XYZ file of C-alpha atoms in Angstrom:
254
model
C 49.612 -23.859 -15.029
C 48.378 -25.220 -18.362
C 47.735 -22.891 -21.253
C 44.104 -22.263 -22.096
C 42.699 -23.551 -25.363
C 40.279 -21.767 -27.677
C 38.398 -23.573 -30.440
C 37.448 -21.211 -33.272
C 35.146 -22.231 -36.106
C 35.435 -20.548 -39.473
C 39.023 -19.582 -38.694
C 40.223 -19.275 -42.281
C 39.416 -15.581 -42.762
C 37.740 -12.470 -41.411
C 36.671 -12.419 -37.785
C 37.699 -16.037 -37.231
C 41.223 -15.422 -38.477
C 41.473 -12.252 -36.389
C 40.295 -14.138 -33.287
C 42.975 -16.758 -33.918
C 45.696 -14.112 -34.002
C 44.316 -12.224 -30.978
C 43.892 -15.263 -28.771
C 47.312 -16.591 -29.785
C 48.842 -13.244 -28.855
C 46.893 -13.408 -25.581
C 48.515 -16.686 -24.574
C 46.029 -19.280 -25.807
C 46.702 -22.452 -27.733
C 44.222 -22.968 -30.552
C 42.008 -25.508 -32.237
C 41.171 -23.966 -35.603
C 38.447 -25.284 -37.893
C 37.491 -24.494 -41.438
C 36.974 -25.853 -44.942
C 40.073 -24.497 -46.699
C 43.223 -26.426 -45.787
C 45.587 -23.898 -47.336
C 44.036 -20.962 -45.519
C 43.937 -22.866 -42.229
C 47.624 -23.631 -42.564
C 48.396 -19.941 -43.141
C 46.442 -18.916 -40.039
C 48.183 -21.671 -38.080
C 51.591 -20.318 -39.110
C 50.646 -16.794 -38.044
C 49.365 -18.030 -34.658
C 52.503 -20.078 -34.078
C 54.583 -16.943 -34.596
C 52.725 -15.547 -31.575
C 53.801 -18.571 -29.521
C 50.641 -20.668 -29.784
C 50.451 -24.381 -30.337
C 47.793 -25.078 -32.954
C 45.640 -28.065 -33.856
C 43.801 -27.948 -37.189
C 40.457 -29.596 -37.929
C 39.301 -29.562 -41.550
C 35.525 -29.882 -41.926
C 32.296 -28.044 -42.726
C 30.109 -27.172 -39.732
C 27.060 -28.060 -41.841
C 28.155 -31.718 -41.738
C 27.167 -32.974 -38.285
C 28.977 -36.285 -38.642
C 32.164 -34.556 -39.758
C 31.913 -32.168 -36.777
C 31.548 -35.089 -34.370
C 34.411 -37.021 -35.946
C 36.673 -33.978 -35.791
C 35.925 -33.299 -32.122
C 36.320 -36.993 -31.299
C 39.760 -36.929 -32.924
C 41.066 -34.487 -30.332
C 43.315 -36.187 -27.810
C 44.726 -35.384 -24.398
C 44.697 -31.755 -23.337
C 43.197 -30.706 -26.678
C 39.862 -32.023 -25.458
C 39.792 -29.459 -22.647
C 38.386 -26.495 -24.547
C 38.282 -23.333 -22.416
C 36.702 -21.029 -25.009
C 34.471 -22.019 -27.912
C 34.100 -19.258 -30.495
C 31.206 -20.097 -32.792
C 32.252 -17.824 -35.626
C 31.469 -19.827 -38.772
C 28.665 -18.066 -40.582
C 27.745 -16.194 -43.722
C 25.144 -14.220 -45.620
C 24.093 -15.154 -49.147
C 22.025 -12.924 -51.374
C 20.240 -9.651 -50.767
C 16.866 -10.110 -52.412
C 13.288 -9.678 -51.340
C 12.117 -12.688 -49.365
C 9.707 -13.840 -52.048
C 12.552 -13.789 -54.603
C 15.219 -15.525 -52.516
C 17.236 -18.612 -53.369
C 16.269 -21.866 -51.672
C 19.905 -22.986 -51.819
C 21.131 -19.758 -50.213
C 18.549 -20.146 -47.450
C 19.609 -23.718 -46.747
C 23.280 -22.765 -46.583
C 22.664 -19.894 -44.165
C 20.370 -21.890 -41.904
C 22.622 -24.953 -41.911
C 25.745 -22.884 -41.179
C 24.585 -20.026 -38.972
C 22.088 -21.959 -36.849
C 22.559 -25.707 -37.125
C 26.359 -25.567 -37.330
C 26.494 -23.395 -34.219
C 24.129 -25.753 -32.404
C 26.167 -28.794 -33.407
C 29.428 -27.356 -32.089
C 27.719 -26.207 -28.898
C 26.268 -29.675 -28.339
C 29.673 -31.303 -28.909
C 31.787 -28.999 -26.745
C 29.649 -27.616 -23.918
C 28.896 -30.882 -22.034
C 32.576 -31.199 -21.124
C 32.611 -27.565 -19.997
C 29.645 -28.245 -17.732
C 31.344 -31.362 -16.367
C 34.514 -29.394 -15.577
C 32.424 -26.435 -14.330
C 34.568 -24.177 -16.465
C 34.376 -22.698 -19.938
C 33.157 -19.879 -22.128
C 31.039 -19.896 -25.287
C 31.342 -16.827 -27.505
C 28.865 -16.719 -30.367
C 29.408 -14.261 -33.194
C 25.942 -12.879 -33.870
C 25.084 -9.648 -35.661
C 23.235 -6.370 -35.382
C 21.035 -8.032 -38.000
C 19.688 -10.245 -35.239
C 18.129 -7.253 -33.464
C 15.860 -6.132 -36.284
C 15.330 -7.078 -39.901
C 16.564 -4.767 -42.634
C 15.468 -4.516 -46.261
C 16.205 -7.707 -48.210
C 18.043 -9.219 -45.229
C 15.112 -11.475 -44.248
C 16.582 -14.993 -43.828
C 20.063 -13.832 -42.814
C 18.506 -11.573 -40.170
C 16.387 -14.509 -39.015
C 19.457 -16.706 -38.574
C 21.176 -14.078 -36.454
C 18.012 -13.557 -34.400
C 18.187 -17.291 -33.808
C 21.797 -16.941 -32.652
C 20.648 -14.404 -30.074
C 17.844 -16.663 -28.825
C 20.107 -19.721 -28.759
C 22.802 -17.795 -26.894
C 20.325 -16.457 -24.336
C 18.868 -19.928 -23.915
C 22.251 -21.516 -23.339
C 23.128 -18.869 -20.771
C 19.963 -19.788 -18.872
C 20.681 -23.512 -19.179
C 24.180 -23.232 -17.685
C 23.361 -20.609 -15.049
C 23.983 -23.106 -12.241
C 27.527 -23.657 -13.539
C 30.580 -21.444 -13.976
C 30.291 -21.638 -17.781
C 29.923 -18.195 -19.336
C 28.056 -17.339 -22.545
C 28.537 -14.243 -24.708
C 26.887 -12.934 -27.872
C 29.069 -10.498 -29.844
C 26.949 -8.617 -32.388
C 28.976 -6.732 -35.015
C 27.665 -4.170 -37.444
C 29.498 -3.375 -40.681
C 32.759 -5.335 -40.701
C 34.903 -5.176 -43.829
C 35.979 -8.769 -44.429
C 35.056 -11.138 -47.256
C 31.480 -11.109 -45.866
C 29.962 -9.005 -48.646
C 31.953 -10.704 -51.399
C 30.477 -13.991 -50.199
C 26.988 -12.484 -49.901
C 27.131 -11.274 -53.507
C 28.615 -14.528 -54.812
C 31.986 -13.027 -55.701
C 30.850 -9.649 -57.053
C 33.675 -7.481 -55.682
C 32.338 -4.222 -57.127
C 28.967 -4.672 -55.474
C 30.637 -5.725 -52.229
C 32.835 -2.619 -52.167
C 29.764 -0.380 -52.299
C 28.613 -1.728 -48.931
C 31.489 0.086 -47.241
C 31.554 3.287 -49.291
C 31.393 6.553 -47.348
C 31.979 5.011 -43.934
C 34.933 3.639 -42.026
C 33.722 0.137 -41.157
C 34.896 -2.167 -38.420
C 37.475 -4.818 -39.199
C 38.038 -8.335 -37.944
C 40.573 -7.190 -35.361
C 37.993 -4.910 -33.741
C 35.662 -7.846 -33.130
C 38.491 -10.121 -32.024
C 39.454 -7.541 -29.397
C 35.896 -7.586 -28.037
C 35.820 -11.383 -27.921
C 39.158 -11.485 -26.142
C 38.009 -8.864 -23.644
C 34.949 -10.954 -22.820
C 37.083 -14.070 -22.370
C 39.566 -12.173 -20.196
C 37.034 -10.737 -17.742
C 37.281 -12.021 -14.160
C 35.592 -15.388 -13.619
C 32.682 -13.767 -11.773
C 31.983 -11.416 -14.704
C 29.889 -12.591 -17.649
C 29.767 -10.263 -20.638
C 26.379 -11.428 -21.854
C 26.003 -9.373 -25.026
C 27.984 -6.736 -26.887
C 26.713 -4.684 -29.833
C 29.667 -3.285 -31.812
C 29.036 -0.708 -34.523
C 31.095 1.607 -36.680
C 30.916 5.184 -35.414
C 28.565 6.317 -38.194
C 26.329 3.257 -37.994
C 23.366 3.565 -35.648
C 21.596 0.280 -36.377
C 21.393 -2.424 -38.988
C 19.631 -0.041 -41.357
C 20.753 3.456 -40.305
C 24.192 4.326 -41.708
C 25.555 7.808 -42.387
C 27.819 7.861 -45.424
C 30.078 10.761 -46.369
C 30.218 11.980 -49.993
C 28.122 9.178 -51.432
């Protein structure tokens, strides 16, 4: 029996890195993508220590031609992707919509929506042809309802939900499964990126609450992928214990 292969976008840190380690530990070989060669190599080394064989693809999901060239470069069994984890994504800025940055908006839309669509378009046709596969999109609680100053980021994650639901409908006649994992507060480099490197401001996001971490979300993704073939985990909302929604968070001693 051949080992299954998971392709994970944005695998250099955070949830993507955690998914790489979890799926490697769970017996998968990995195709890992990202923009930082040094970080990808470090994640590759960690996955190999868990017994995985790893193929690295260095590109930005915003670059459609680079995505296509990278996928086309896969040879042999590496083309038979069992699980696609569309993880690459980010938030930039936390301003009122009428004060937002055009550049930040473009980056979020091009990464969170168009990058996800590109990878889906490149990988899923082969899954449909084989009548086997699983797409796991990393969405967000932010996709359920907008929160103050979240505007465009929330919109991109609402799009992820709609795109995921649409794909699930489109492949319903096949054995391809589609899952949307929607995390709440996850302490990764997410907030540092959102605040353009302002560590102090990022740290305040997690004050007074024990947030989720990348491993928590990776466990959920792996659970969905490991369910029996007749079981499709369509959507999972994962929140910290003291988080009730995207905007309702109880903080201790703050």
